[in-house]
XYZ file of C-alpha atoms in Angstrom:
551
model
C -47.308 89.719 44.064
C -44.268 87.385 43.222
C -42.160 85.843 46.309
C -39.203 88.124 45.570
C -41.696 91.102 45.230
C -43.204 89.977 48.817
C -39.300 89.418 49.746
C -38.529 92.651 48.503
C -41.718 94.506 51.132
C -41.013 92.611 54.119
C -37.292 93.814 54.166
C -38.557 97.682 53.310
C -40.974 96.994 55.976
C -38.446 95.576 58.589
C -36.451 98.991 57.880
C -39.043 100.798 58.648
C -39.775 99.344 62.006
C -35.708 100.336 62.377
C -36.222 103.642 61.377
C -39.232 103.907 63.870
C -36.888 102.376 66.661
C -33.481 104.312 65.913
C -31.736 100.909 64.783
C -29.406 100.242 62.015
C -30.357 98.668 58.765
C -27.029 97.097 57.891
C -27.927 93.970 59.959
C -30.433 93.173 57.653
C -29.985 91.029 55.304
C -29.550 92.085 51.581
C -31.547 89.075 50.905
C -35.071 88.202 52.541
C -35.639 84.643 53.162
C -39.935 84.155 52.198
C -40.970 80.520 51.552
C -43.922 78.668 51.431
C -45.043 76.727 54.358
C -45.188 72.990 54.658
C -48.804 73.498 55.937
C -51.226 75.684 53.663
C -53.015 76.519 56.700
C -50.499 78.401 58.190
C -50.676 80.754 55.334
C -49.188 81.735 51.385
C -45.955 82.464 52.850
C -43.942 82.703 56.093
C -40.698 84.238 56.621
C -37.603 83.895 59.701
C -36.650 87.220 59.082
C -37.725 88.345 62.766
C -35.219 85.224 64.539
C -32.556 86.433 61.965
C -31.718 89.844 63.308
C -34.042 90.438 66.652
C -31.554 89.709 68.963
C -28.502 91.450 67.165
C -31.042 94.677 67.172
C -31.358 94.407 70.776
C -34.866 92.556 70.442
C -37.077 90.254 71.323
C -38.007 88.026 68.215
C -41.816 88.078 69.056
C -41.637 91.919 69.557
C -40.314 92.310 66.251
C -42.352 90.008 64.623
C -45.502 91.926 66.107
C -43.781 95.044 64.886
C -43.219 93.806 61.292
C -46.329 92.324 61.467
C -47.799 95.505 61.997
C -46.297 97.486 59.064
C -46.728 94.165 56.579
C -50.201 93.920 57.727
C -50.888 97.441 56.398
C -49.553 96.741 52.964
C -51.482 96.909 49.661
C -51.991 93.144 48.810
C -51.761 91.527 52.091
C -54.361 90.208 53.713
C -52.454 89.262 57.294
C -49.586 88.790 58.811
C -49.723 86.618 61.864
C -47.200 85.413 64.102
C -46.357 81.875 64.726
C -43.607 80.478 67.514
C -41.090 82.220 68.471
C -41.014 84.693 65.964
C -42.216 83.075 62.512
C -43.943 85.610 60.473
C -46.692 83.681 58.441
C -48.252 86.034 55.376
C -51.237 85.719 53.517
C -52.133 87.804 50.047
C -54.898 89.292 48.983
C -56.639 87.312 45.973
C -55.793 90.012 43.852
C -52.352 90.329 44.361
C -51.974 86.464 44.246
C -53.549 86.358 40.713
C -51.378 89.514 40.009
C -48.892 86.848 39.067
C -51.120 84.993 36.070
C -50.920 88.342 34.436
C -47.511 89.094 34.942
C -46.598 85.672 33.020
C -49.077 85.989 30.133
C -47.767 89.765 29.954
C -43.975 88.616 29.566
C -44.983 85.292 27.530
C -41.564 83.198 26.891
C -39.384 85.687 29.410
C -41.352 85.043 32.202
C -38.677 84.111 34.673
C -36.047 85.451 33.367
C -33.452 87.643 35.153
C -30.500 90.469 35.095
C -28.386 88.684 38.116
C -25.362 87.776 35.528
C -25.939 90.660 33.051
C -22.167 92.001 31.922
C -20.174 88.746 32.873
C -18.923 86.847 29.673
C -18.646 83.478 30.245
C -16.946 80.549 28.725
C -18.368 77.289 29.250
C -16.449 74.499 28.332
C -18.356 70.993 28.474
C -18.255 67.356 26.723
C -15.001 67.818 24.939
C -14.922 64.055 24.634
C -11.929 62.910 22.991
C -12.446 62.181 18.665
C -11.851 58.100 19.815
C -14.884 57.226 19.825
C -18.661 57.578 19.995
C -19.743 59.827 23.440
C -20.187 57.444 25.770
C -22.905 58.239 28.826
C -20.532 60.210 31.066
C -20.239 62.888 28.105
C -24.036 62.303 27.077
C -25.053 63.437 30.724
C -22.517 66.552 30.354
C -24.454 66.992 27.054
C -27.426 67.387 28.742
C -26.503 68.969 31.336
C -24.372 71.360 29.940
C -26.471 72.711 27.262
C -28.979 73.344 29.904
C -26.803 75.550 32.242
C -25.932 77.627 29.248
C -29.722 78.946 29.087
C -29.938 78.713 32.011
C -26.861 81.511 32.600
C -28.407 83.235 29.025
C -31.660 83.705 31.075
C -30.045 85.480 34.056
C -28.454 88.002 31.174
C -24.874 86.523 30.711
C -23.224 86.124 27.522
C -22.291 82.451 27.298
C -19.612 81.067 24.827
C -20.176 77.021 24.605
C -17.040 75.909 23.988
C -15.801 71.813 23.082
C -12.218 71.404 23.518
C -11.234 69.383 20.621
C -8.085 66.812 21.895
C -6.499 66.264 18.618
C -2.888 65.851 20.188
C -1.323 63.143 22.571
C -1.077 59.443 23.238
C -4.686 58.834 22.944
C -5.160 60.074 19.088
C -1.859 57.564 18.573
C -3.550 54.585 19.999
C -6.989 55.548 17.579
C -5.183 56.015 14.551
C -3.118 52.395 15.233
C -6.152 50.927 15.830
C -7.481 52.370 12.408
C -4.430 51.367 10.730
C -5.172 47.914 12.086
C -8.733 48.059 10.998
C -7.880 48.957 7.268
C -5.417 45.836 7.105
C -7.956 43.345 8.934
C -5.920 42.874 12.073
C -7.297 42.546 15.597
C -7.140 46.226 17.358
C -3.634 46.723 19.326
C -3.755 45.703 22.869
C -3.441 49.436 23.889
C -6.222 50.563 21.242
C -10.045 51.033 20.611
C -12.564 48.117 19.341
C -15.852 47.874 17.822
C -17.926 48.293 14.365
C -17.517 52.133 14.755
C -13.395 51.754 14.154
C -14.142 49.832 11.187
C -16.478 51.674 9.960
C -14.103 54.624 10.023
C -11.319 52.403 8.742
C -13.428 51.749 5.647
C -14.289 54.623 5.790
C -10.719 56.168 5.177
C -9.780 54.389 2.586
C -12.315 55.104 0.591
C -11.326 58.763 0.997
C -7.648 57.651 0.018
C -7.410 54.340 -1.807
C -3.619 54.375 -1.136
C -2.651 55.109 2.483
C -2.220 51.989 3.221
C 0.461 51.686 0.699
C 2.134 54.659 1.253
C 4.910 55.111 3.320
C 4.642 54.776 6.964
C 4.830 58.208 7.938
C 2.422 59.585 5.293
C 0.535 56.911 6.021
C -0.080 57.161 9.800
C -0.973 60.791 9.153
C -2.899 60.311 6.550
C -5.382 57.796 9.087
C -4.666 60.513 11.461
C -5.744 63.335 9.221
C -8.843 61.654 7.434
C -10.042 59.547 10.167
C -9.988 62.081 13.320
C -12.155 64.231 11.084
C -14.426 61.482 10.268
C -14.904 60.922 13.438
C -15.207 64.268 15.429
C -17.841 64.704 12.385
C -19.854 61.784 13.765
C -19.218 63.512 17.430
C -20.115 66.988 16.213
C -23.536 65.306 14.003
C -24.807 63.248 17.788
C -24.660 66.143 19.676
C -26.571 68.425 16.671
C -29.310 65.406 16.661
C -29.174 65.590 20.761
C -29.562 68.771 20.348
C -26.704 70.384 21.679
C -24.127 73.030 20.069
C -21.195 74.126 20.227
C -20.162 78.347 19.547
C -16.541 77.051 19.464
C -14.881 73.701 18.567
C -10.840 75.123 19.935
C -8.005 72.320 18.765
C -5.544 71.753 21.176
C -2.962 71.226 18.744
C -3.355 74.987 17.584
C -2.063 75.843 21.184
C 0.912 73.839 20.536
C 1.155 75.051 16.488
C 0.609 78.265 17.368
C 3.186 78.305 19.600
C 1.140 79.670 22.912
C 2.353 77.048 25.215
C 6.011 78.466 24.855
C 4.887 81.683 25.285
C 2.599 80.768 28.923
C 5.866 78.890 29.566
C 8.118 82.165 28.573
C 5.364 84.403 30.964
C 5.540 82.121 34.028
C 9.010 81.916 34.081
C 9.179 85.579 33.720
C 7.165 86.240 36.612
C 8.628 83.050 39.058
C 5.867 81.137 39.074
C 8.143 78.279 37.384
C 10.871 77.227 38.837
C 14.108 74.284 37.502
C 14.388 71.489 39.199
C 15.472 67.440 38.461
C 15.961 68.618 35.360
C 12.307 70.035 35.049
C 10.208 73.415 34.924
C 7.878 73.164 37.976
C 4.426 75.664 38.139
C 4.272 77.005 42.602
C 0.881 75.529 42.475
C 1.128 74.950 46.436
C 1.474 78.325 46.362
C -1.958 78.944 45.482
C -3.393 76.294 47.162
C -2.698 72.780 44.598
C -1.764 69.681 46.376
C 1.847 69.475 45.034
C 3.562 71.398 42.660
C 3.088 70.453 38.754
C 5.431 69.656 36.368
C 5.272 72.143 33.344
C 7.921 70.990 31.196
C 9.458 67.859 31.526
C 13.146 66.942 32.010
C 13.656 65.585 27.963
C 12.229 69.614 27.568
C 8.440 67.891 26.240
C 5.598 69.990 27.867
C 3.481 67.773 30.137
C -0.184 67.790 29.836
C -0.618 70.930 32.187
C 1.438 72.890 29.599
C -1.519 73.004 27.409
C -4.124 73.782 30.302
C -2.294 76.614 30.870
C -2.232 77.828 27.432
C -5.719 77.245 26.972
C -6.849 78.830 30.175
C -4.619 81.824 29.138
C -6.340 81.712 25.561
C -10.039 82.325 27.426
C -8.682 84.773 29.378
C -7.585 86.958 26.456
C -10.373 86.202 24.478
C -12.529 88.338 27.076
C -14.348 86.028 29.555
C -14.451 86.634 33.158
C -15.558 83.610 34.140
C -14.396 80.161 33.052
C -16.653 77.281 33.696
C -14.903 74.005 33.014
C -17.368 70.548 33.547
C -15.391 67.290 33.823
C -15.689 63.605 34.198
C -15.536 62.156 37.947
C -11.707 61.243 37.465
C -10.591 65.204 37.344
C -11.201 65.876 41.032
C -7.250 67.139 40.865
C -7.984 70.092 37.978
C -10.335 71.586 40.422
C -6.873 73.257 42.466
C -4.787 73.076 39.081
C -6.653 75.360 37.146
C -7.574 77.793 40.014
C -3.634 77.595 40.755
C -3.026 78.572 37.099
C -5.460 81.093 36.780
C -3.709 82.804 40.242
C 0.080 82.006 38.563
C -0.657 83.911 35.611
C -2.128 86.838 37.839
C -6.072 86.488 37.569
C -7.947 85.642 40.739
C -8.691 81.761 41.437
C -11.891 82.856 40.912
C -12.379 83.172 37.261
C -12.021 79.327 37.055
C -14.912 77.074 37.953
C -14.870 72.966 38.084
C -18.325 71.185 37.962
C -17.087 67.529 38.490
C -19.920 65.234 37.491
C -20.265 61.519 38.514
C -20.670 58.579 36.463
C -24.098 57.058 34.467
C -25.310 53.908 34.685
C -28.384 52.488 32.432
C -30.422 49.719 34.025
C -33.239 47.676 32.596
C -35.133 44.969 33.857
C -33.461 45.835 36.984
C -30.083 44.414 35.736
C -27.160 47.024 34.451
C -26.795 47.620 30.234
C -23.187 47.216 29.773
C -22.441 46.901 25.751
C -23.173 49.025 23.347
C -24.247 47.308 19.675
C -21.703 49.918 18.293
C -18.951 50.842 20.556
C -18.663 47.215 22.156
C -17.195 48.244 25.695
C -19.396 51.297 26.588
C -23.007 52.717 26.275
C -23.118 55.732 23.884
C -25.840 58.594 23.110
C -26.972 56.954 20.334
C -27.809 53.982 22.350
C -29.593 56.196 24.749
C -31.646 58.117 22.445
C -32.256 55.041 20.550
C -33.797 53.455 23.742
C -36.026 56.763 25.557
C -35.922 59.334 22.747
C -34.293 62.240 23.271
C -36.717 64.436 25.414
C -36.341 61.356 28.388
C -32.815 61.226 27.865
C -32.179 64.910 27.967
C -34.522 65.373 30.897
C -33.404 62.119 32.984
C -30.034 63.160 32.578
C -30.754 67.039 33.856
C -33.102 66.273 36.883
C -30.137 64.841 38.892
C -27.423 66.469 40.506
C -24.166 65.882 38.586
C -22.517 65.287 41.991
C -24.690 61.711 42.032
C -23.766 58.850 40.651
C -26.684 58.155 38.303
C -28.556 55.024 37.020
C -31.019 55.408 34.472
C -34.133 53.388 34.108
C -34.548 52.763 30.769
C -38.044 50.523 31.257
C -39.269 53.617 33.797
C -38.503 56.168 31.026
C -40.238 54.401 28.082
C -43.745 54.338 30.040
C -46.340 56.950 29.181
C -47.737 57.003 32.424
C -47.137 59.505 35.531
C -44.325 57.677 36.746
C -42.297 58.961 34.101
C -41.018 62.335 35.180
C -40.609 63.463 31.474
C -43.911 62.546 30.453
C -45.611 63.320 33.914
C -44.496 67.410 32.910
C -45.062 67.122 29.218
C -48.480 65.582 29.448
C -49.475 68.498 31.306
C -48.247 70.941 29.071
C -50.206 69.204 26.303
C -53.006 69.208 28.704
C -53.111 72.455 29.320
C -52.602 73.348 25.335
C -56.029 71.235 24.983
C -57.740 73.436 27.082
C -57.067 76.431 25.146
C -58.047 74.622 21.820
C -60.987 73.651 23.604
C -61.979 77.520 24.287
C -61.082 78.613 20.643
C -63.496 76.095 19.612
C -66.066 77.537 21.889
C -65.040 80.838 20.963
C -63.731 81.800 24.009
C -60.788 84.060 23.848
C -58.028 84.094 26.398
C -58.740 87.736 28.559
C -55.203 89.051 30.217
C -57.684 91.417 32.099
C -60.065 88.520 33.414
C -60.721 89.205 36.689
C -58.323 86.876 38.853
C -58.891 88.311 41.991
C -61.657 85.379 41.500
C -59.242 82.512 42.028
C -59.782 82.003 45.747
C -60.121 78.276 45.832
C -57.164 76.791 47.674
C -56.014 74.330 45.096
C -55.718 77.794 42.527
C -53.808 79.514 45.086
C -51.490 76.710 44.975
C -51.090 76.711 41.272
C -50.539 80.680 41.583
C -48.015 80.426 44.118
C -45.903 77.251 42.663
C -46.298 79.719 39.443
C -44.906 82.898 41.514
C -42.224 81.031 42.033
C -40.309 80.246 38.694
C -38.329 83.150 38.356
C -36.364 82.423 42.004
C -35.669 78.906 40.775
C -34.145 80.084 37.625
C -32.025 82.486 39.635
C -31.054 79.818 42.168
C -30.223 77.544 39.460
C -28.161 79.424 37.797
C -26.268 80.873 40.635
C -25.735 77.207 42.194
C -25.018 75.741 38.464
C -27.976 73.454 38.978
C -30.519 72.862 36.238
C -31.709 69.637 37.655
C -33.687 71.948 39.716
C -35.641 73.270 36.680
C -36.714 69.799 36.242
C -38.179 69.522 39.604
C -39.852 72.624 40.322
C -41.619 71.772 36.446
C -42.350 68.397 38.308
C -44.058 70.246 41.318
C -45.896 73.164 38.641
C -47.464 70.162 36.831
C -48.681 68.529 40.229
C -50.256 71.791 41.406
C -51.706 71.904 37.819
C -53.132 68.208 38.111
C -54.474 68.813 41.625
C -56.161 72.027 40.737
C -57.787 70.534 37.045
C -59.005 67.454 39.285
C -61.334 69.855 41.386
C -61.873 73.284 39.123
C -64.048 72.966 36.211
C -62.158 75.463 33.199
C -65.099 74.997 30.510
C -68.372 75.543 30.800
C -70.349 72.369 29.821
C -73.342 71.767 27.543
C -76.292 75.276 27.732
C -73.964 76.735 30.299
C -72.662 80.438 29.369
C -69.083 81.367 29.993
C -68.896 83.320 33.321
C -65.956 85.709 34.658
C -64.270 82.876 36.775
C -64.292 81.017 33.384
C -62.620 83.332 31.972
C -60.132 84.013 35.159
C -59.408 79.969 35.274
C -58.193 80.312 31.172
C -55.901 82.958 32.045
C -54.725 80.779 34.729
C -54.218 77.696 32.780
C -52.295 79.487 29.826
C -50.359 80.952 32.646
C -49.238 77.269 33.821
C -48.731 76.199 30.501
C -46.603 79.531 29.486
C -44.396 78.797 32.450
C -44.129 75.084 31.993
C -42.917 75.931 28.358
C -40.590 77.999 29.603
C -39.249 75.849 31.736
C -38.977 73.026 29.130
C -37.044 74.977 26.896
C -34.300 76.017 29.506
C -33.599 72.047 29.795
C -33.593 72.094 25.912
C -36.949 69.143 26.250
C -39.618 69.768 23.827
C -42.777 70.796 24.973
C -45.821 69.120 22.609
C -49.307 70.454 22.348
C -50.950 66.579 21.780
C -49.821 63.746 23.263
């Protein structure tokens, strides 16, 4: 019995103690509340439900505790109900509906855990798009991470996910790169306003090779030319990082095309149609204070140029008729004011605020030898992904950067995630995956097979309970996860599953040893380790982290 199956009885049994009592069930929650308590002894699982709603049903909480308790107690699979305080419900399963959960995982193998809770919604999920200036720095690499992950994570709870990069191949910032290639190519220091380091030169060289004369031609065709040659070359170095970091994109969208196409006068055209724009000072303004923006934005400047918003709009307008319900956008720490923006664009253009979502995350640090890492061998101002993965690999850096929550400012130990010992979180859960993948080689070789109907009503000793419950209780993380947009929770509760693991291997023999014959519990323990090691392979792949079978 899982915790949402357990969640699921003690809200059918709480309306039955209404039914008994002539009460209504819409003050129960849709959503039980059962949780593990901080003290085994006090049972598997305890639940609040009793202090929730007694009093709004005209109850005492202890009455209806007792009641509940009653009814629970009665249930296939439970062993007790008991009540605690005044009006805790604490549970405890029977052994065979505990170890009901070991087969449920080796019967569903890699979809253990998943769910339906976002089946039908078609999202777009729009994350890095660093501009094609440079290498990714850390603030993208963390987004990388990060980003990838949510997108299994919303795959696993049944949603169609688009991953999107929004490719900024227009404006002021593509100017100042291709002047600073130009530079480059004629061996001149970078302009004042421009980008430095080997990676510019590289490119530089790079483009002429591709076109012996552009520096020769004239300056028109030549400043498109570098613009032309050497933005590809280097969103081709962006686009080959992120592949090797193991993140992909479904969609690379130009934001020129919105301006070549011409859909930025026609969002313009549509919002002026329907008032949401109005003239003034000699400008087009969006009524974003009408849906709940700040200030007002300027849409269209007063020398008729579209300002920066222009092409938000277009873009989120683009999404929108491409199918997806949901938008997800996650930006860098300095686009707290797109949070209102886009919602007030999304309600301008007639949608609800609601299909627009901003995950702002905070900045990365890397530390080592307890001092901060500041320059980058290639980049020369900033720390990139390649210096990252060059440092930890990219399983650490993948994994550091998703057990955080991206509202934290982060600093990254690079000494801390180079150790192979338990300190470091990554190799803490992937040791014990590669563990637990010896143990089965370890049976083959005994010729022990792995029984899905061993007995597991045999796995009474408290530290297997443990490992059964912190088991049970995968597919509710996922779901949280995904609903809060959190995978750094993944990355913990795999943290806590290969604790329980440790704990239980330091006290339960798996093996039988020398003359001794293979017994039932032997057999019952196997099904339990593969079950651990299923789940922490699961949960290894949503965070896009490899999970070895030797270390």
């Amino acid at each position: 019995m899982t915790p949402a199956a357990l969640a699921d009885l003690v809200r059918t049994s709480a309306a039955r103690v209404f039914d008994d009592r002539g009460l209504d069930h819409g003050i129960l929650p849709e959503q039980v509340t059962v949780e593990r308590p901080r003290n085994p002894e006090h049972g598997d699982y305890a639940t609040n439900l009793a202090l929730q709603v007694a009093k709004k049903a005209g109850l005492a909480p202890r009455e209806f505790a007792q009641a509940l308790a009653d009814v629970i107690s009665a249930s296939p699979g439970v062993e007790s109900a008991e009540i605690a305080g005044p009006g805790f419900l604490n549970l405890r399963l029977a052994a065979d509906a505990q170890g009901e959960i070991v087969r449920q995982v080796l019967g569903a193998g890699d979809g253990y855990g998943r769910g339906d809770t976002l089946t039908g919604r078609a999202i777009n999920l729009e994350f890095v798009s660093a501009n094609p200036t440079g290498p990714i720095h850390l603030g993208g690499t963390r987004w990388a991470a990060v980003g990838d992950a949510l997108g299994r994570l919303l795959e696993a709870q049944g949603a169609a996910v688009t991953r999107e990069y929004y490719f900024n191949d227009a404006g002021a910032q593509i100017d100042r790169f291709v002047r600073s290639l130009i530079a480059a190519a004629q061996g001149e220091p970078a302009p004042e306003d421009g980008y430095a380091g080997t990676y510019v030169d590289d490119i530089a060289a790079q483009v002429l090779r591709a076109e012996p004369t552009a520096l020769s031609l004239p300056e028109a065709e030549r400043d498109e030319t570098f613009r032309r040659v050497g933005v590809g070359l280097m969103f081709a170095e962006i686009k080959k990082s992120l592949h090797e970091f193991g993140t992909d994109f479904d969609v690379y969208f130009h934001e020129d095309s919105l301006h070549g196409s011409g859909a930025v006068s026609e969002v313009v055209a549509e919002l002026k149609s329907n008032e949401s724009l109005y003239f003034s000072d000699e400008a087009w303004w969006l009524r974003s204070t009408e849906h709940g923006d700040d200030k007002d934005r300027v849409v269209i400047k007063s020398d008729g140029a579209p300002a920066y918003i222009a092409g938000d709009l277009a873009y989120l307008r683009d999404k929108i008729n491409r199918g997806f319900d949901l938008c997800i956008y996650m930006l860098g720490a300095d686009h707290h004011g797109y949070v209102a923006r886009l919602k007030a664009a999304a309600a301008a253009m007639g949608h609800s605020p609601d299909v627009v979502e901003v995950l702002i995350g905070q900045m990365v640090n890397l530390v080592s030898g307890g001092k901060p890492v500041r320059m980058s061998k290639r980049a020369g101002t900033v720390v990139t992904l390649e210096d990252l993965v060059e440092a930890v690999g990219v399983d650490a850096a993948r994994y550091e950067l998703s057990r955080y929550s991206v509202d934290s400012t982060l600093d990254v130990d690079l000494d801390l995630l180079r150790k192979h010992t338990n300190e470091n979180p990554v190799f803490y859960v992937q040791y014990a995956h590669a563990r637990l993948s010896s143990i089965q080689r370890n049976a083959a070789e005994l010729g022990l097979v792995l029984r899905p109907d061993a007995d597991v009503s045999l796995l009474t000793h408290p530290r297997e309970g443990d490992l059964i419950r912190t088991i049970g209780e995968f597919p509710s993380v996922l779901t949280k996860a995904a609903e809060l947009r959190e995978p750094h929770r993944v990355a913990r509760y795999l943290e806590s599953l290969a604790s329980a693991y440790h704990k239980f291997y330091d006290v339960a023999r798996v093996l039988p040893q020398g003359d001794e014959e293979a017994t039932p519990l032997t057999y019952a323990r196997l099904a339990l380790c593969e079950a651990a090691r299923q789940v922490l392979a699961n949960g290894l792949s949503l965070l896009g982290v490899s999970a070895p079978e030797r270390m």
